[in-house]
Short mmCIF file of C-alpha atoms and ligand atoms in Angstrom, two decimals:
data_model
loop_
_atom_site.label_atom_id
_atom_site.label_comp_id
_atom_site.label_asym_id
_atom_site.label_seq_id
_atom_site.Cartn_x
_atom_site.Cartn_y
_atom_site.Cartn_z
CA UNK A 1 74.12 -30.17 -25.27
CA UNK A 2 70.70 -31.81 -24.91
CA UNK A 3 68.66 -31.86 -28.11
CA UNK A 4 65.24 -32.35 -29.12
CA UNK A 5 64.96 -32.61 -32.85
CA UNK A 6 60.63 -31.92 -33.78
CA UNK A 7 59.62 -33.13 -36.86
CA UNK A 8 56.53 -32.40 -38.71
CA UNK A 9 56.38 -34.39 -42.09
CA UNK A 10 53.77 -37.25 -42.98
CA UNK A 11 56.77 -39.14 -45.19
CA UNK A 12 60.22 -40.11 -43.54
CA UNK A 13 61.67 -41.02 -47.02
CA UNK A 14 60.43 -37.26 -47.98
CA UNK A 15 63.65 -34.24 -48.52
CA UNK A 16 62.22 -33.46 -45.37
CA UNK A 17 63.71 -37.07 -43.92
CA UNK A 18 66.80 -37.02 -45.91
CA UNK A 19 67.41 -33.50 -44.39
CA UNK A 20 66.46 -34.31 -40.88
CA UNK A 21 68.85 -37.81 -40.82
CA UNK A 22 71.61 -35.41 -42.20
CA UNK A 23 71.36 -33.45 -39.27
CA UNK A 24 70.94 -36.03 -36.42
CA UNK A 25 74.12 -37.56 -37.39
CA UNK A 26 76.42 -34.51 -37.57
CA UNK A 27 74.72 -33.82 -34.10
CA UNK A 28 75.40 -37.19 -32.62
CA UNK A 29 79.13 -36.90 -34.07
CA UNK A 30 79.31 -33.74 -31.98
CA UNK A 31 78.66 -35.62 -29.13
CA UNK A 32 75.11 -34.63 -28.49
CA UNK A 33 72.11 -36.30 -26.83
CA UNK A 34 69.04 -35.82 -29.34
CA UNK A 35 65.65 -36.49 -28.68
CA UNK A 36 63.60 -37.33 -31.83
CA UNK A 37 59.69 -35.97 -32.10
CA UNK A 38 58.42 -37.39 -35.11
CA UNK A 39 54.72 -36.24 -34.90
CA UNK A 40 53.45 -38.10 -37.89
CA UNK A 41 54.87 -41.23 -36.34
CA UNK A 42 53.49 -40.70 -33.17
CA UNK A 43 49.85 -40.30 -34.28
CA UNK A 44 49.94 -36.91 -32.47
CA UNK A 45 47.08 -35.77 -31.86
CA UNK A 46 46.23 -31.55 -33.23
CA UNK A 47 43.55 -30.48 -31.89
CA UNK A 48 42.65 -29.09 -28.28
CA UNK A 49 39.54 -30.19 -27.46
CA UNK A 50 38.19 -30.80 -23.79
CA UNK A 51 39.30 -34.64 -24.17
CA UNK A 52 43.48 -33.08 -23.38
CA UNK A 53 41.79 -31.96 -19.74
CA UNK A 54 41.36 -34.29 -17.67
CA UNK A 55 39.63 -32.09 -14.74
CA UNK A 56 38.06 -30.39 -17.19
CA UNK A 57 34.14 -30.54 -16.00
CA UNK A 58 31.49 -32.10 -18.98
CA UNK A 59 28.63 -29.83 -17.26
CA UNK A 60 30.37 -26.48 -17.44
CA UNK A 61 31.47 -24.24 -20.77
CA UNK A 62 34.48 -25.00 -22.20
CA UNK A 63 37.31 -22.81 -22.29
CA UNK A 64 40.92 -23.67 -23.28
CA UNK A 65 43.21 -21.02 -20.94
CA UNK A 66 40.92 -21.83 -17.88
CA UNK A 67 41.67 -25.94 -18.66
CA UNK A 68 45.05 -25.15 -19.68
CA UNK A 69 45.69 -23.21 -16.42
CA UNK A 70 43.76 -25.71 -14.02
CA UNK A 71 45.47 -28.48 -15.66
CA UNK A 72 48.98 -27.53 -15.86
CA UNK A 73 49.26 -25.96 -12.48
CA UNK A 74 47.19 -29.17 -11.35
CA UNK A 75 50.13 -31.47 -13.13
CA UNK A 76 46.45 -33.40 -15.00
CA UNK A 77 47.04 -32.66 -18.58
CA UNK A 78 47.46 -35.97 -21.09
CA UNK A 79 50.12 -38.46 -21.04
CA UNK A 80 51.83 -37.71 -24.99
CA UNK A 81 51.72 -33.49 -23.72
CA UNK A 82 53.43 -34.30 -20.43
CA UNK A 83 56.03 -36.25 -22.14
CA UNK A 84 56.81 -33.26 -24.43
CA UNK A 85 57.07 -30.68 -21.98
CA UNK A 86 59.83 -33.17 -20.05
CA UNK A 87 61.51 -33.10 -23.06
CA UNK A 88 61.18 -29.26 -23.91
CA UNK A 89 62.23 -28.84 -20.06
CA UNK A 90 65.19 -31.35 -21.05
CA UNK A 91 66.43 -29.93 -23.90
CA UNK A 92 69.42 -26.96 -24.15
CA UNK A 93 68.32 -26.56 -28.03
CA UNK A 94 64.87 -27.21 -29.62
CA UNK A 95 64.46 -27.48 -33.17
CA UNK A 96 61.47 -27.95 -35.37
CA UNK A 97 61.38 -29.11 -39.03
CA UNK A 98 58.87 -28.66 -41.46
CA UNK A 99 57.83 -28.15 -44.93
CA UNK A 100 56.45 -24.64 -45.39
CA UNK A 101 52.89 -25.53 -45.99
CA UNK A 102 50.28 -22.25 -46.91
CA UNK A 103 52.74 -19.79 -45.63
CA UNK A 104 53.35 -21.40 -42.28
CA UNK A 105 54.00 -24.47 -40.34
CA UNK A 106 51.71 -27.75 -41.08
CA UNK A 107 48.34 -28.14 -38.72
CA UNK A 108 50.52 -31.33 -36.93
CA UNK A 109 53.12 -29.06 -35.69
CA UNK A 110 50.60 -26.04 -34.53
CA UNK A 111 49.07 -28.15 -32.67
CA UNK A 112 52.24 -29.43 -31.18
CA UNK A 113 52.40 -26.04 -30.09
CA UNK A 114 48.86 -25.29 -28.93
CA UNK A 115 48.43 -28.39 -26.89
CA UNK A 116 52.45 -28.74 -25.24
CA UNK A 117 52.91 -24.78 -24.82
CA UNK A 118 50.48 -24.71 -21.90
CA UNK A 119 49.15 -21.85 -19.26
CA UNK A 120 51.56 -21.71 -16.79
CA UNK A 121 54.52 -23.00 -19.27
CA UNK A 122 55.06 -21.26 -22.09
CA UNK A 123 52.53 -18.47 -21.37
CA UNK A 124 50.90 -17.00 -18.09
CA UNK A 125 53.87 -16.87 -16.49
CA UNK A 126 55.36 -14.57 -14.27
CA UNK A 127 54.16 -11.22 -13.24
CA UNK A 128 51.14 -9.53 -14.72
CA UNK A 129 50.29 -6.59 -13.42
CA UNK A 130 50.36 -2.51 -14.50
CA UNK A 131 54.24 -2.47 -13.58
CA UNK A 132 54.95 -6.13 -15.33
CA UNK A 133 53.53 -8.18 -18.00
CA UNK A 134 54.78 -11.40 -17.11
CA UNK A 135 58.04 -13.15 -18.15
CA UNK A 136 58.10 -13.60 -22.01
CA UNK A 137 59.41 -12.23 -25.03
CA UNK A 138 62.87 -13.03 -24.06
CA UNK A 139 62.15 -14.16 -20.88
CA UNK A 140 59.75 -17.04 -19.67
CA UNK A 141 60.46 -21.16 -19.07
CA UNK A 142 62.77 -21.57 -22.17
CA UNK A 143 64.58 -18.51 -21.31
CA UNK A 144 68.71 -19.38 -21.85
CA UNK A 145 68.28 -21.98 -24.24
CA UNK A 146 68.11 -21.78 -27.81
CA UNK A 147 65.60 -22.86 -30.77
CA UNK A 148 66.40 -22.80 -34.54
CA UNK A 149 63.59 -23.65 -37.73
CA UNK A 150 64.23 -25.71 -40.23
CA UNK A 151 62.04 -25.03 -43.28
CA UNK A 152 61.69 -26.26 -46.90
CA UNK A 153 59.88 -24.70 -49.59
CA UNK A 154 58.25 -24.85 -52.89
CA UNK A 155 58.72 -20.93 -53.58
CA UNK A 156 62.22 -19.81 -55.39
CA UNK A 157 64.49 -17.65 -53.07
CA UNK A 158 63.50 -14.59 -54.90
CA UNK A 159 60.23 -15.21 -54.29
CA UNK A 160 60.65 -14.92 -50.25
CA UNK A 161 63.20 -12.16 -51.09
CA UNK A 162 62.40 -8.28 -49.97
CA UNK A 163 60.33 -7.56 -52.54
CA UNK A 164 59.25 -11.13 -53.89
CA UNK A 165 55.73 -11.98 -54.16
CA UNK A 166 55.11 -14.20 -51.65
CA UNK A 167 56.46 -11.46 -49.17
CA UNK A 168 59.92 -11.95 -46.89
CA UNK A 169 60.50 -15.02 -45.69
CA UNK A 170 61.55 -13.42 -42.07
CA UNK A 171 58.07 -11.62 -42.11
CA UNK A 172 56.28 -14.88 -42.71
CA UNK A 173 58.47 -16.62 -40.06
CA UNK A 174 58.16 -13.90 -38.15
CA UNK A 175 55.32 -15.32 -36.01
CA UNK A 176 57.12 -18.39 -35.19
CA UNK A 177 60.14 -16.75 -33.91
CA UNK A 178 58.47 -14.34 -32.20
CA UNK A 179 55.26 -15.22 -31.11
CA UNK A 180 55.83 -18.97 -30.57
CA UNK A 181 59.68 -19.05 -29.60
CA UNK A 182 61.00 -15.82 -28.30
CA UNK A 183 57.75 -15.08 -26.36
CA UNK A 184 58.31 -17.75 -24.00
CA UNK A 185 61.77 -17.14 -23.79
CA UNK A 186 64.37 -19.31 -26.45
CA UNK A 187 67.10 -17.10 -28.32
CA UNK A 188 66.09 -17.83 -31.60
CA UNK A 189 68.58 -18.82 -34.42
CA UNK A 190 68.69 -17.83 -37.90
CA UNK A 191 66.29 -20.41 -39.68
CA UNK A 192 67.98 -23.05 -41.88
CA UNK A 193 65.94 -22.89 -45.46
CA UNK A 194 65.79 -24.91 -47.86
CA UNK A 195 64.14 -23.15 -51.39
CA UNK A 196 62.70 -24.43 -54.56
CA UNK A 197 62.78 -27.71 -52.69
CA UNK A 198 60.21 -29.45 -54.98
CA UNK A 199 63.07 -29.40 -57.67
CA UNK A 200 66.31 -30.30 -55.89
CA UNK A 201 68.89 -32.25 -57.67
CA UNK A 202 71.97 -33.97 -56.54
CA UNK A 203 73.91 -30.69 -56.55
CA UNK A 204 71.54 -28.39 -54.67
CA UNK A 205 70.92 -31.19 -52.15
CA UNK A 206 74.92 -31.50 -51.47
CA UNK A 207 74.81 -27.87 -51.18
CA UNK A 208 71.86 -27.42 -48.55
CA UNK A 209 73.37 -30.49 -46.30
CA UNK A 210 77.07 -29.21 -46.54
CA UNK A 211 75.36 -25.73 -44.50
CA UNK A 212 72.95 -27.72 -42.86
CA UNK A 213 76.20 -29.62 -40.97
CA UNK A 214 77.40 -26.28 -40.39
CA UNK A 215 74.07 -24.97 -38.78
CA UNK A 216 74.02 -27.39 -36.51
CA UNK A 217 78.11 -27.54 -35.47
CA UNK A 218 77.35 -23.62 -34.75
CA UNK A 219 74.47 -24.57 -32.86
CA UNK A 220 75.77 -23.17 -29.68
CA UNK A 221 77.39 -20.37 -30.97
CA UNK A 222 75.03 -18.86 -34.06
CA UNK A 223 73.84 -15.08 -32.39
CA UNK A 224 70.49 -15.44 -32.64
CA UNK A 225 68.16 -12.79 -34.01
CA UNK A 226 68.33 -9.37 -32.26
CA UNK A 227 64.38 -9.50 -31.02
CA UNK A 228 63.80 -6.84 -28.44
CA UNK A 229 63.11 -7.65 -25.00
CA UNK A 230 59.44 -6.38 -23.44
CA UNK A 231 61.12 -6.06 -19.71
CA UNK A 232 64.42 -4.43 -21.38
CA UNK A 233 63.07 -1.46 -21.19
CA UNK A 234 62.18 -0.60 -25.02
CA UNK A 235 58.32 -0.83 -24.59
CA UNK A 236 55.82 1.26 -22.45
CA UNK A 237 53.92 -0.40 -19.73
CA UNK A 238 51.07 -1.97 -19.89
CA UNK A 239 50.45 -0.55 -23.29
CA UNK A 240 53.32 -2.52 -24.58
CA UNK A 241 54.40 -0.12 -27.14
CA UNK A 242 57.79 0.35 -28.54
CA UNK A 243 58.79 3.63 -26.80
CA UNK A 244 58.92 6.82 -29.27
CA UNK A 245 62.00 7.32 -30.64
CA UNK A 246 63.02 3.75 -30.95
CA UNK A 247 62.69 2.23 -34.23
CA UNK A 248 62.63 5.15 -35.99
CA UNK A 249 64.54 3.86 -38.88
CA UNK A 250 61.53 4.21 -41.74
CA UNK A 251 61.03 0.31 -41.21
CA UNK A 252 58.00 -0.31 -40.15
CA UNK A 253 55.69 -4.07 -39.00
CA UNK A 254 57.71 -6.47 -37.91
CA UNK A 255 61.07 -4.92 -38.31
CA UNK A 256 60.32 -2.67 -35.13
CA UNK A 257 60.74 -5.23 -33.01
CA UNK A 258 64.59 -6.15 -33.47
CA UNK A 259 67.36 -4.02 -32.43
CA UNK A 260 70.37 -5.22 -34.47
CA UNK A 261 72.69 -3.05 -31.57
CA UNK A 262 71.28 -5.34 -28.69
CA UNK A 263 73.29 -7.65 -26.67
CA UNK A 264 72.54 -11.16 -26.65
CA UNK A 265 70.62 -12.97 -24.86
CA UNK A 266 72.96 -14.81 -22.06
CA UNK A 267 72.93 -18.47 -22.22
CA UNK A 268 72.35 -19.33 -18.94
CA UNK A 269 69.21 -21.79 -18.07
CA UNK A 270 71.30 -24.40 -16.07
P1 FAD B 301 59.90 -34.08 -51.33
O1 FAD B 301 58.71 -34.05 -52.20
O2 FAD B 301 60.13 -35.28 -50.49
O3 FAD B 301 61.20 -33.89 -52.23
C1 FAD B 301 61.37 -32.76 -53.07
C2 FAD B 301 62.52 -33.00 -54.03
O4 FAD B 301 63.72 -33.07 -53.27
C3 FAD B 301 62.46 -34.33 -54.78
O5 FAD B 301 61.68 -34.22 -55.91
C4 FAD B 301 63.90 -34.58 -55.10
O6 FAD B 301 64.24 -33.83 -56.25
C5 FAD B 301 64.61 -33.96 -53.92
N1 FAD B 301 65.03 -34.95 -52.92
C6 FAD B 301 64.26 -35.60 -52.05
N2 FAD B 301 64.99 -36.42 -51.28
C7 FAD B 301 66.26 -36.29 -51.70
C8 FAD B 301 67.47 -36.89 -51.33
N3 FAD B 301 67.56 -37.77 -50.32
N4 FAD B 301 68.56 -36.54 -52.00
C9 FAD B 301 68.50 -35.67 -52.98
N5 FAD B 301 67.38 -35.05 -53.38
C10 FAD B 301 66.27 -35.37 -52.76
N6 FAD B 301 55.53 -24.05 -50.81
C11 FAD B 301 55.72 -22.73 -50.59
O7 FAD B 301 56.75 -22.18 -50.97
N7 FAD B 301 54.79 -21.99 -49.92
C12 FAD B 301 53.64 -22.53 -49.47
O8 FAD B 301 52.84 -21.83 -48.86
C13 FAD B 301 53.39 -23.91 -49.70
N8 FAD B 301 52.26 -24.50 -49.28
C14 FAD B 301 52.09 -25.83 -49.45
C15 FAD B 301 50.94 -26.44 -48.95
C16 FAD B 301 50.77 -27.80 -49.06
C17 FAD B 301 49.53 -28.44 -48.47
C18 FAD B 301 51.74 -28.59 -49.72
C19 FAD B 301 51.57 -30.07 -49.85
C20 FAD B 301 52.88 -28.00 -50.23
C21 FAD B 301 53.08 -26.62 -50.11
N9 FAD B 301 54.23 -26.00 -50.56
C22 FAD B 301 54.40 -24.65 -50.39
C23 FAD B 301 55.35 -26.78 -51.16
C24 FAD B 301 56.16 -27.45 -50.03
O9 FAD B 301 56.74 -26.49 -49.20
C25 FAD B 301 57.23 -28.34 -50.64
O10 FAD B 301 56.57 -29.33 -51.43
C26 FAD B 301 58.08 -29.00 -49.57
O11 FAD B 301 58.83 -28.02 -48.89
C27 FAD B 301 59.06 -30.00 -50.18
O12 FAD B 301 59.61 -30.76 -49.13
P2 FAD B 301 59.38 -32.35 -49.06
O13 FAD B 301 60.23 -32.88 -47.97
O14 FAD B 301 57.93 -32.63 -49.01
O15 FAD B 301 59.99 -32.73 -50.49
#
């Protein structure tokens, strides 16, 4: 399978590097091609600002869909986010690493996101209309290939647990694997998550790298999370509500929106 590997720390001797190096060689001793974003290394740049369109006009107001739109559809957005949609378009399995930094990813790797994941490419696609509301939450560009998390973080496992205090760590993931990777279309994998990482010793590190090798040999097989589909049928159009009597389990927030008795997700992009 094709690979690209995103990596969002500022330190490549960090856990963070040891862990990533770990799993770029048991993927290139499966017999993988990997592609390697190292953001830090790259300088990349976070922000959108009008400097990432091109046709963007000085004279006129502003706004980041209309730019993202013009430029994407236009092929005139910057070199460095051209270069990682090839390689999103590329790649069978995308994976991003990070340190859990305030409760979610670092600022590098959202804007990663906000600047590659253009109008047209990740979002705005498809569709939209009072029958349809375009191709994403399951389907979309990346629909048929897979994307996975890998996280570390200073917080104890109990702390993420059910009822620890820093809440679930699937709720606070929740908007990464839903609203960043299912919505425009991957089959997202169970996140690899590394706790208490501050105080790792030899032992615990042995331990997270023996199932971080087996994360990624089960890279193509792992079921990913059972997120509903929007077009499947389970919400009302265009209010986009989960049809009454579905979920009706007494879980409630983000819970609603997997169905552990779904199929899968074929795997079927090329
Ligand atoms: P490093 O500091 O590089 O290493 C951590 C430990 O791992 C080392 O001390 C060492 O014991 C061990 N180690 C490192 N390399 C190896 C190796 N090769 N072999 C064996 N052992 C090794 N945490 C939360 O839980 N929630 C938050 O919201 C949160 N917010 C944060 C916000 C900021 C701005 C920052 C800076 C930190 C935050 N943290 C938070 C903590 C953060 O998640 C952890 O510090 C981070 O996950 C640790 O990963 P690292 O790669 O930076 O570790």
């Amino acid at each position: 399978m094709n690979i690209l590997h995103v990596f969002a720390h500022p330190e490549p001797r960090s856990l963070n590097g040891a862990l990533r190096d770990v799993a770029l060689a048991e993927l290139a001793a499966q017999g993988h091609a990997v592609r390697v974003s190292d953001l830090h290394a790259a300088g990349w740049k976070a922000v959108v600002d009008r400097a990432d369109f091109p046709l963007a006009s000085e004279d006129e107001r502003f706004r980041p869909v209309g730019a993202s739109r013009q430029g994407f559809a236009a092929g005139a957005l910057t070199a460095d986010v051209l270069a990682e949609q090839e390689k999103l378009l590329w790649a069978d399995v995308l994976i991003l690493q990070f340190p859990l930094w305030w409760f979610t990813m670092p600022a590098i790797l959202k804007g990663w996101v906000d600047r590659v994941f253009a109008y047209g490419f990740a979002y705005g696609v498809g569709e939209h209309s009072d029958r349809r509301w375009g191709d994403r939450y399951g389907e979309g560009t990346f629909a048929g290939r897979r994307a996975m998390l890998m996280v570390t973080t200073g917080g104890w496992a109990p702390h993420y647990s059910p009822r620890g205090i820093n809440g679930p760590i699937d709720d606070l993931l929740f908007p990464i694997h839903h609203g960043i990777l299912w919505y425009p279309g991957y089959a997202v994998l169970p996140p690899f998550v590394v706790h208490d990482a501050d105080r790792l010793d030899a032992e615990g590190f042995a331990r997270a790298t023996a199932e971080l090798r087996a994360r990624m040999r089960g890279l193509a097989t792992t079921p990913p999370l059972p997120f509903r589909r929007q077009n499947g049928g389970d919400y009302t159009i265009p209010d986009l509500q989960l049809r009454p009597g579905l979920g009706d389990t007494g879980a409630g927030g983000f819970a609603l929106h997997s169905d552990a008795g779904a199929p899968p997700p074929p795997d079927t992009h090329k």
